[in-house]
Amino acid sequence: MMRRMMCGMMAALMGLAMSAPAAAAVVAGTLEAVSPETRELTVRVGKQQVRTTFKLAPTAEITLQGKKADLNQLQAGQLVTVTTSTQGNLATKIAARIPAEPAAEKPDKTETADKPDKAEKPARSAPAKSRNRKDLAEEPTQVAPGDWPQFRGPTRDLHSAETGLLTEWPPQGPELLWKVDGLGEGYSSVSIAGETIYTMGTIGDDEHLFALSKADGSRRWTVRTGANRPDGTGNGPRSTPTVDGEFVYALGAHGDLVCAHADSGEIVWRMNVVKEARGDVPTWGICESVLIDGDKLICTPGGSAATMVALNKRTGKPLWATTVDGRPAAAYSSPIVIEAGGVRQYVNFVHTGVVGIRASDGKPLWMRSESANGTANCSSPLYADGHVFTASAYGTGGALFRLASSGGQTRAELVFETKQMKNHHGGMLLLDGHVYGFDEGVLTCLNLSTGRPAWQNRSVGKGSLAYADGHLYLRSEEGPLALAEATPRAYVEKGRFSQPERSGRPAWAHPVVAGGRLYIRDQDKLFVFNVKN
């Protein structure tokens, strides 16, 4: 039986966040008035709507919707984040955004008795087709076309919304728009928000978070996030930054977590989540890319004090922390958010299995070990229609679980196991009732209703993938890339080329398709290809 972390652990975690010394506070609220003449603005802050007036510093930076702006562009009603000087009321940075249209309020289903999903199927059944997860994630900010703000894309499912892309590649591959080097060692992929690309890398003895211009790859800023973690399989960070509005979050291989201003790199807060959870860094380093869900930052450090934690994304202060039975160590996977049977929950691998944690309060709901191995569980879970599919390598394979909720509890029932999706760290995606991923070195299309392959093909060999506009973008860890139709009928390849200037390390960073471009990170270098038709 899984148990929730004792209240005393919360007290231990209260020291998690350390504010950056450069700023006295970061205040968020609604702009009430602005005076260009006196360079003052009034903001209503908090639930009590306390009116606070700030005077702008002569060199204050102002952005609107992530772009540089003038004071006269700020208007009442905009949502603003104000960074103050050490004097407390002198604003050094203003980040404003236009609020989205309010959605109709819905009752918080996690606060009431859970009801069975109307679409529940018998225990031995499986979903006939996948459902888009965009309706499941509480996006704190709108994702603009062309953005890829986090690991595995806008909804963490490796799906790009891009259309009008090339349906066939020329023999030499798509046009190389630009490349940039100087990003250091590591297996971080890229996140994209607005006109900026974010990634991580190790230079010398330190890990860094980089911000690059989407136009040409020129560096906008870089900031140290932690110490390098030497590793025989390759130094450097493994995770990908998460961008949320005015902030970007980065987690290093040692467990160093930072929140920085997306436009400047100025650190807002930082902590080491592994130390605070009283855990150990796993063999190949922390690989998780943190999840932002509403006001919560979710990560899974593993350890005696916390299997999973929810932090206030603006301050780093703990909202809840939870442990599961056995207090397992961290795995190498990144969490997803789902809503099953009226219960919103976070699902992720730990060292001993896959867990579901209630979003509202951190209560452990379920745990299954069939798809876990004793070495490294790396692939993020997949979710569709009340079912979770997870898989790992090292001879284990995958398993499908049906989630059933009743009386405030959720149980996970095994539907099937399969040895034909031994997915390592290249990830899997779900499309029209089929799972696409690499079963060791063989690309596999798995029918989720039966657990049997629709087809298998050696394709580019073991690697990673993404989906866009009816096609799979495939990247071999040896370097070659291919385009193939995303169909259960057969493997149909539409082009292949070799990445130029390959490093001597495996190509483990996942491909990204956004804004009509294909982004390929290989250690020190980033390549950007034009895949627009």
XYZ file of C-alpha atoms in Angstrom:
533
model
C 0.000 0.000 0.000
C 1.362 3.392 -0.971
C 1.359 6.046 1.704
C 1.474 9.772 1.671
C 4.424 11.625 2.988
C 4.133 12.695 6.635
C 3.590 16.353 7.433
C 7.000 16.570 9.051
C 8.602 16.061 5.652
C 6.883 19.203 4.411
C 8.622 21.197 7.094
C 11.943 19.846 5.885
C 11.122 20.891 2.337
C 10.256 24.467 3.294
C 13.883 25.362 2.739
C 13.798 24.278 -0.901
C 13.842 27.610 -2.701
C 16.644 30.137 -2.538
C 15.822 33.544 -3.967
C 18.351 35.102 -6.267
C 20.186 37.928 -4.504
C 19.756 40.305 -7.447
C 16.066 40.945 -6.776
C 14.114 41.586 -3.588
C 10.891 40.123 -4.932
C 8.935 38.975 -7.937
C 5.329 40.174 -7.768
C 2.528 39.107 -10.082
C -0.826 40.813 -10.479
C -3.182 42.812 -12.685
C -2.170 46.227 -13.981
C -4.585 48.914 -12.758
C -2.929 52.097 -13.969
C 0.245 53.303 -15.642
C 1.740 56.807 -15.786
C 4.407 57.369 -18.461
C 4.994 60.888 -17.088
C 5.992 59.764 -13.578
C 7.150 56.316 -14.718
C 4.899 54.660 -12.176
C 2.452 51.799 -12.418
C -0.158 50.469 -10.021
C -0.769 46.742 -9.716
C -3.455 44.819 -7.848
C -1.760 41.865 -6.172
C -3.069 38.642 -4.633
C -6.509 37.384 -3.732
C -7.165 40.525 -1.683
C -6.274 42.674 -4.727
C -3.918 44.832 -2.693
C -3.050 47.996 -4.637
C 0.740 48.393 -4.953
C 2.564 51.190 -6.768
C 5.972 50.686 -8.347
C 8.339 53.276 -9.770
C 10.328 52.132 -12.781
C 14.101 52.185 -12.599
C 15.731 54.273 -15.359
C 17.046 51.092 -16.990
C 13.942 48.967 -16.383
C 13.283 46.273 -18.994
C 9.718 46.015 -20.331
C 8.273 43.154 -22.373
C 4.769 42.528 -23.700
C 3.836 39.004 -24.799
C 7.525 38.106 -24.513
C 8.714 40.913 -26.824
C 10.504 44.151 -25.962
C 8.000 46.966 -25.389
C 7.659 50.603 -24.326
C 5.931 51.866 -21.202
C 3.137 53.442 -23.256
C 2.204 49.977 -24.568
C 1.152 48.838 -21.109
C -2.574 49.057 -20.411
C -4.911 48.459 -17.490
C -6.122 44.879 -17.280
C -2.915 43.296 -18.517
C -1.289 40.621 -16.360
C 2.139 41.718 -15.184
C 5.096 40.209 -13.384
C 7.188 42.861 -11.628
C 10.766 42.262 -10.513
C 11.872 44.775 -7.899
C 15.239 46.027 -6.762
C 16.576 45.443 -3.275
C 14.711 48.613 -2.221
C 11.466 46.724 -2.818
C 9.405 49.264 -4.770
C 11.760 50.143 -7.625
C 10.821 47.996 -10.619
C 13.753 46.716 -12.658
C 11.762 44.430 -14.958
C 8.152 44.377 -16.161
C 6.815 41.377 -18.077
C 3.249 41.957 -19.295
C 0.843 39.753 -21.166
C -2.688 40.087 -22.446
C -5.030 37.758 -20.541
C -6.773 35.002 -22.474
C -10.544 34.925 -22.701
C -11.863 33.348 -19.481
C -13.198 29.833 -19.788
C -16.386 28.698 -18.119
C -15.658 27.563 -14.573
C -15.816 23.870 -13.867
C -16.104 22.216 -10.486
C -12.892 20.706 -9.140
C -13.677 17.037 -9.592
C -10.789 15.962 -7.396
C -12.519 17.521 -4.379
C -15.619 15.356 -4.744
C -16.322 11.660 -4.869
C -14.947 10.143 -8.038
C -17.398 8.830 -10.613
C -16.680 6.081 -13.144
C -15.826 7.254 -16.626
C -18.890 6.986 -18.831
C -16.710 5.524 -21.571
C -15.223 2.759 -19.409
C -14.652 -0.553 -21.150
C -14.314 -4.112 -19.819
C -11.019 -4.903 -18.132
C -9.658 -6.820 -21.135
C -10.503 -4.098 -23.635
C -8.264 -1.334 -24.924
C -8.945 2.086 -26.460
C -9.776 1.892 -30.142
C -8.214 5.273 -30.866
C -6.225 7.888 -29.042
C -7.677 11.124 -27.779
C -5.802 14.365 -28.114
C -4.366 15.310 -24.727
C -4.695 19.061 -25.342
C -7.963 19.059 -23.392
C -6.241 17.466 -20.403
C -3.366 19.804 -19.633
C -4.206 23.046 -17.846
C -2.027 25.244 -20.000
C -0.995 28.285 -17.911
C -0.333 30.258 -21.088
C -1.519 29.906 -24.650
C 0.887 28.016 -26.908
C 1.451 30.050 -30.052
C 1.772 28.429 -33.486
C 5.356 27.395 -34.021
C 6.089 26.989 -30.311
C 7.436 23.810 -28.721
C 7.728 24.989 -25.108
C 8.794 21.781 -23.397
C 10.119 18.246 -23.758
C 7.917 16.166 -26.096
C 6.023 19.244 -27.298
C 3.095 21.427 -26.209
C 1.095 18.524 -24.738
C 3.986 16.147 -23.979
C 2.910 13.601 -26.580
C 5.487 14.176 -29.378
C 2.756 15.659 -31.585
C 3.409 18.809 -33.590
C 0.423 20.799 -34.857
C 2.389 21.844 -37.952
C 0.790 21.415 -41.389
C 1.922 22.161 -44.927
C 5.207 20.334 -44.450
C 7.283 18.432 -46.982
C 5.774 15.046 -47.801
C 9.021 13.826 -49.326
C 12.639 14.793 -48.756
C 15.161 15.373 -51.557
C 18.104 12.923 -51.687
C 20.403 15.355 -49.888
C 17.793 16.071 -47.237
C 15.856 19.269 -46.477
C 17.536 22.669 -46.742
C 19.853 23.559 -43.868
C 18.801 27.048 -42.744
C 21.535 27.550 -40.190
C 23.683 25.840 -37.599
C 25.323 27.058 -34.423
C 27.956 25.629 -32.107
C 29.229 26.499 -28.645
C 26.414 24.727 -26.762
C 28.706 22.368 -24.889
C 28.201 18.740 -23.974
C 24.872 17.134 -23.163
C 21.768 15.426 -24.500
C 19.294 18.256 -23.989
C 16.873 18.866 -26.839
C 15.356 22.306 -27.544
C 12.302 24.216 -26.388
C 10.909 27.069 -28.474
C 8.769 30.009 -27.372
C 8.204 33.062 -29.514
C 11.460 34.046 -31.179
C 13.723 32.239 -28.712
C 15.175 28.729 -28.518
C 16.202 27.276 -25.147
C 18.561 24.379 -24.475
C 21.188 23.220 -21.970
C 24.822 22.155 -22.131
C 28.038 21.795 -20.146
C 31.006 24.052 -20.799
C 34.066 23.393 -18.666
C 32.999 22.546 -15.137
C 29.519 24.052 -15.306
C 26.079 23.362 -16.739
C 24.464 26.262 -18.571
C 21.027 27.273 -19.818
C 21.175 28.934 -23.245
C 18.742 31.251 -25.031
C 19.246 31.574 -28.796
C 17.642 33.664 -31.513
C 15.270 31.603 -33.631
C 16.281 33.684 -36.646
C 19.939 32.690 -36.817
C 20.964 30.890 -33.626
C 22.854 33.850 -32.201
C 23.125 33.738 -28.431
C 20.766 36.013 -26.498
C 21.961 34.999 -23.056
C 23.438 32.152 -21.059
C 23.359 31.458 -17.339
C 25.095 28.911 -15.135
C 22.656 26.432 -13.604
C 24.943 24.027 -11.728
C 28.095 21.948 -11.730
C 29.004 19.494 -14.458
C 28.329 15.826 -13.777
C 31.059 13.719 -15.427
C 29.718 10.519 -16.975
C 31.302 7.788 -19.055
C 28.371 7.876 -21.505
C 28.743 11.631 -21.953
C 28.909 14.669 -19.707
C 26.265 17.327 -19.450
C 22.563 17.797 -18.762
C 20.018 15.331 -20.087
C 16.794 17.264 -19.588
C 15.147 19.899 -21.788
C 14.055 23.333 -20.476
C 10.367 24.037 -19.853
C 9.083 27.484 -20.885
C 6.001 28.939 -19.204
C 5.116 32.535 -20.016
C 7.817 34.847 -18.671
C 9.807 32.061 -17.060
C 11.956 29.128 -18.127
C 12.779 26.154 -15.898
C 15.855 23.947 -16.225
C 16.873 20.813 -14.306
C 20.475 19.646 -14.384
C 22.027 16.191 -14.160
C 22.890 16.716 -10.467
C 19.320 17.793 -9.641
C 19.973 21.546 -9.726
C 16.655 23.211 -10.619
C 16.459 26.872 -11.634
C 13.684 29.263 -12.571
C 14.888 32.129 -14.748
C 13.360 35.051 -16.607
C 12.850 33.821 -20.160
C 13.856 37.142 -21.708
C 17.024 37.793 -19.712
C 18.167 34.635 -17.929
C 18.063 36.369 -14.555
C 17.608 33.681 -11.884
C 14.388 33.969 -9.862
C 14.947 30.962 -7.603
C 17.008 27.793 -7.467
C 17.325 24.575 -5.456
C 18.680 21.040 -5.622
C 15.618 18.787 -5.669
C 17.549 15.561 -5.096
C 19.199 16.844 -1.917
C 15.928 18.206 -0.577
C 14.181 14.890 -1.279
C 17.040 13.100 0.499
C 17.637 10.976 -2.562
C 20.550 9.930 -4.730
C 21.367 10.942 -8.276
C 20.718 7.847 -10.424
C 23.530 6.150 -12.333
C 23.214 8.234 -15.526
C 22.149 11.493 -13.913
C 18.821 13.274 -13.562
C 17.066 13.207 -16.957
C 13.573 14.456 -16.084
C 12.168 17.571 -17.747
C 9.879 19.301 -15.252
C 6.145 19.692 -15.875
C 4.220 22.939 -15.346
C 0.519 22.453 -14.581
C -1.334 25.629 -13.648
C 0.594 27.159 -10.746
C 2.415 23.922 -9.949
C 5.830 22.684 -11.002
C 5.975 18.884 -10.860
C 9.145 16.825 -10.592
C 10.012 13.321 -9.422
C 13.324 13.416 -7.510
C 12.872 10.089 -5.696
C 14.220 9.631 -2.192
C 13.224 9.062 1.401
C 11.593 12.492 1.715
C 9.750 12.770 -1.583
C 8.997 10.523 -4.537
C 7.250 13.424 -6.293
C 6.895 17.086 -5.333
C 4.690 19.980 -6.402
C 6.300 23.401 -6.081
C 4.889 26.871 -6.523
C 6.266 27.676 -9.960
C 6.849 31.349 -9.080
C 8.601 30.902 -5.734
C 9.817 27.302 -5.610
C 8.072 26.802 -2.270
C 6.553 23.322 -1.733
C 2.810 22.855 -2.209
C 2.923 19.147 -1.431
C 5.379 16.272 -1.354
C 4.562 12.591 -1.421
C 6.203 9.203 -1.093
C 5.057 5.851 -2.420
C 5.578 2.409 -0.955
C 9.248 1.490 -0.811
C 10.340 5.111 -1.325
C 11.852 4.268 -4.740
C 14.675 6.152 -6.379
C 14.135 8.366 -9.391
C 13.915 6.929 -12.883
C 14.820 8.766 -16.111
C 11.304 9.580 -17.324
C 9.323 12.838 -17.466
C 5.779 13.101 -16.040
C 2.506 13.716 -17.838
C -0.783 15.093 -16.508
C -4.003 13.188 -17.185
C -7.619 13.210 -16.066
C -9.177 9.770 -15.693
C -12.601 9.117 -14.210
C -12.765 12.691 -12.934
C -9.428 12.477 -11.127
C -6.613 14.729 -12.293
C -3.267 13.041 -11.693
C 0.410 13.025 -12.583
C 1.795 9.809 -14.064
C 5.478 8.958 -14.226
C 7.987 6.155 -13.955
C 10.011 5.671 -10.783
C 12.738 3.066 -10.389
C 10.317 0.288 -9.410
C 7.282 1.056 -11.565
C 4.844 3.625 -12.897
C 2.806 5.696 -10.425
C -0.294 7.886 -10.481
C -0.348 10.796 -8.005
C -3.435 12.927 -7.360
C -2.812 16.470 -8.565
C -4.795 18.313 -5.906
C -2.976 17.034 -2.827
C -0.258 14.568 -3.826
C -2.069 11.457 -2.676
C -0.624 8.288 -4.274
C -3.403 6.589 -6.230
C -1.830 3.557 -7.890
C 1.411 1.856 -8.865
C 2.218 -0.943 -11.350
C 5.565 -2.631 -11.938
C 4.974 -4.828 -15.023
C 6.667 -2.450 -17.481
C 9.580 -1.463 -15.229
C 13.068 -2.922 -15.322
C 15.746 -2.825 -12.669
C 18.171 -0.730 -14.716
C 16.623 2.358 -16.346
C 12.985 3.318 -16.998
C 13.198 6.194 -19.470
C 10.150 6.645 -21.724
C 7.324 8.949 -20.689
C 3.930 7.244 -20.249
C 1.198 7.524 -22.891
C -2.486 8.114 -22.077
C -5.716 7.631 -24.019
C -9.345 7.121 -23.000
C -8.778 5.932 -19.444
C -5.751 3.788 -20.320
C -2.024 4.258 -19.634
C 0.660 2.564 -21.737
C 4.240 2.394 -20.483
C 7.323 0.565 -21.735
C 11.008 0.118 -20.983
C 14.036 -1.648 -22.445
C 16.512 -4.198 -21.055
C 14.303 -7.086 -22.146
C 11.144 -5.891 -20.387
C 8.703 -4.395 -22.913
C 5.403 -2.615 -22.400
C 2.100 -2.883 -20.566
C -1.350 -1.328 -20.924
C -3.351 -0.431 -17.805
C -7.003 0.512 -17.514
C -7.716 3.156 -14.860
C -10.939 2.842 -12.856
C -12.063 5.387 -10.261
C -14.575 4.859 -7.474
C -15.091 6.393 -4.045
C -12.196 8.792 -4.360
C -9.710 6.061 -5.308
C -8.183 5.003 -8.621
C -6.961 1.515 -9.400
C -4.910 0.427 -12.394
C -5.887 -2.906 -13.941
C -3.551 -4.767 -16.277
C -4.970 -5.183 -19.798
C -1.952 -6.766 -21.491
C 1.828 -7.015 -21.555
C 3.972 -7.074 -24.684
C 7.592 -7.880 -25.418
C 7.392 -6.024 -28.729
C 7.901 -2.487 -27.448
C 11.163 -2.587 -25.487
C 11.540 1.170 -25.773
C 14.703 2.652 -24.290
C 14.906 6.474 -24.221
C 13.821 7.418 -27.754
C 10.220 7.896 -26.647
C 6.896 6.671 -28.013
C 3.865 8.425 -29.472
C 0.216 7.454 -29.783
C -1.791 8.069 -32.955
C -5.181 6.650 -33.965
C -5.043 3.691 -31.620
C -1.446 2.740 -32.450
C 1.807 3.254 -30.553
C 4.878 4.171 -32.618
C 8.313 3.686 -31.108
C 11.572 1.791 -31.335
C 11.523 -1.754 -29.984
C 15.252 -1.830 -29.344
C 16.603 -1.310 -32.909
C 13.325 -1.960 -34.738
C 10.723 0.732 -35.436
C 7.362 -0.718 -34.394
C 3.731 0.237 -34.944
C 1.815 -1.476 -32.122
C -1.968 -1.937 -32.183
C -3.115 -0.728 -28.764
C -6.305 -2.777 -28.909
C -4.497 -6.100 -29.265
C -0.938 -5.466 -28.132
C 0.333 -6.897 -31.418
C 2.489 -5.123 -34.012
C 0.773 -3.812 -37.132
C 4.252 -3.700 -38.684
C 7.939 -3.589 -37.795
C 10.862 -2.191 -39.784
C 14.531 -1.626 -39.027
C 14.216 1.886 -40.499
C 17.129 4.028 -39.237
C 17.901 1.697 -36.341
C 17.479 2.503 -32.664
C 16.571 6.138 -32.137
C 13.937 8.752 -31.299
C 10.941 10.203 -33.106
C 8.287 12.915 -33.395
C 5.033 13.304 -35.355
C 3.916 16.127 -37.656
C 1.495 16.471 -40.581
C 0.882 12.769 -41.152
C 4.527 11.745 -40.911
C 7.052 10.353 -38.461
C 10.352 12.195 -38.079
C 12.913 9.528 -37.183
C 16.389 10.080 -35.779
C 18.910 7.285 -35.391
C 21.257 7.494 -32.447
C 23.989 6.910 -35.064
C 23.020 10.085 -36.941
C 20.797 9.300 -39.982
C 17.325 10.875 -40.168
C 14.276 9.656 -42.073
C 10.730 10.716 -42.913
C 8.040 8.008 -42.953
C 4.273 7.922 -43.285
C 2.453 7.612 -39.963
C 0.103 4.795 -40.902
C -0.577 1.320 -39.500
C -0.803 -0.097 -43.035
C 2.925 -0.412 -43.656
C 6.272 1.307 -43.225
C 6.618 3.789 -46.087
C 9.803 5.852 -46.069
C 9.698 9.257 -47.820
C 13.308 10.349 -47.523
C 16.530 9.900 -45.597
C 19.756 11.824 -45.065
C 22.745 11.862 -42.735
C 23.250 14.654 -40.250
C 26.384 16.643 -41.088
C 29.277 17.156 -38.671
C 28.353 14.283 -36.374
C 29.882 14.268 -32.915
C 31.493 11.159 -31.484
C 28.600 10.681 -29.046
C 25.238 8.935 -29.575
C 22.572 11.223 -31.043
C 20.126 10.936 -28.144
C 18.520 14.409 -28.213
C 14.980 14.063 -29.588
C 14.038 15.770 -32.885
C 11.731 18.793 -32.728
C 9.352 19.922 -35.496
C 8.033 23.459 -35.019
C 7.422 26.528 -37.150
C 8.120 24.653 -40.378
C 11.549 23.653 -39.127
C 13.291 20.500 -37.965
C 15.640 21.071 -35.010
C 18.467 18.579 -34.412
C 20.802 18.958 -31.414
C 24.078 17.019 -31.363
C 26.228 17.883 -28.358
C 27.923 21.239 -29.089
C 25.906 21.913 -32.259
C 22.321 22.713 -33.221
C 21.129 22.239 -36.822
C 17.922 23.800 -38.164
C 16.373 22.480 -41.395
C 13.536 23.902 -43.482
C 10.772 21.280 -43.791
C 8.037 23.647 -44.981
C 6.483 22.631 -48.294
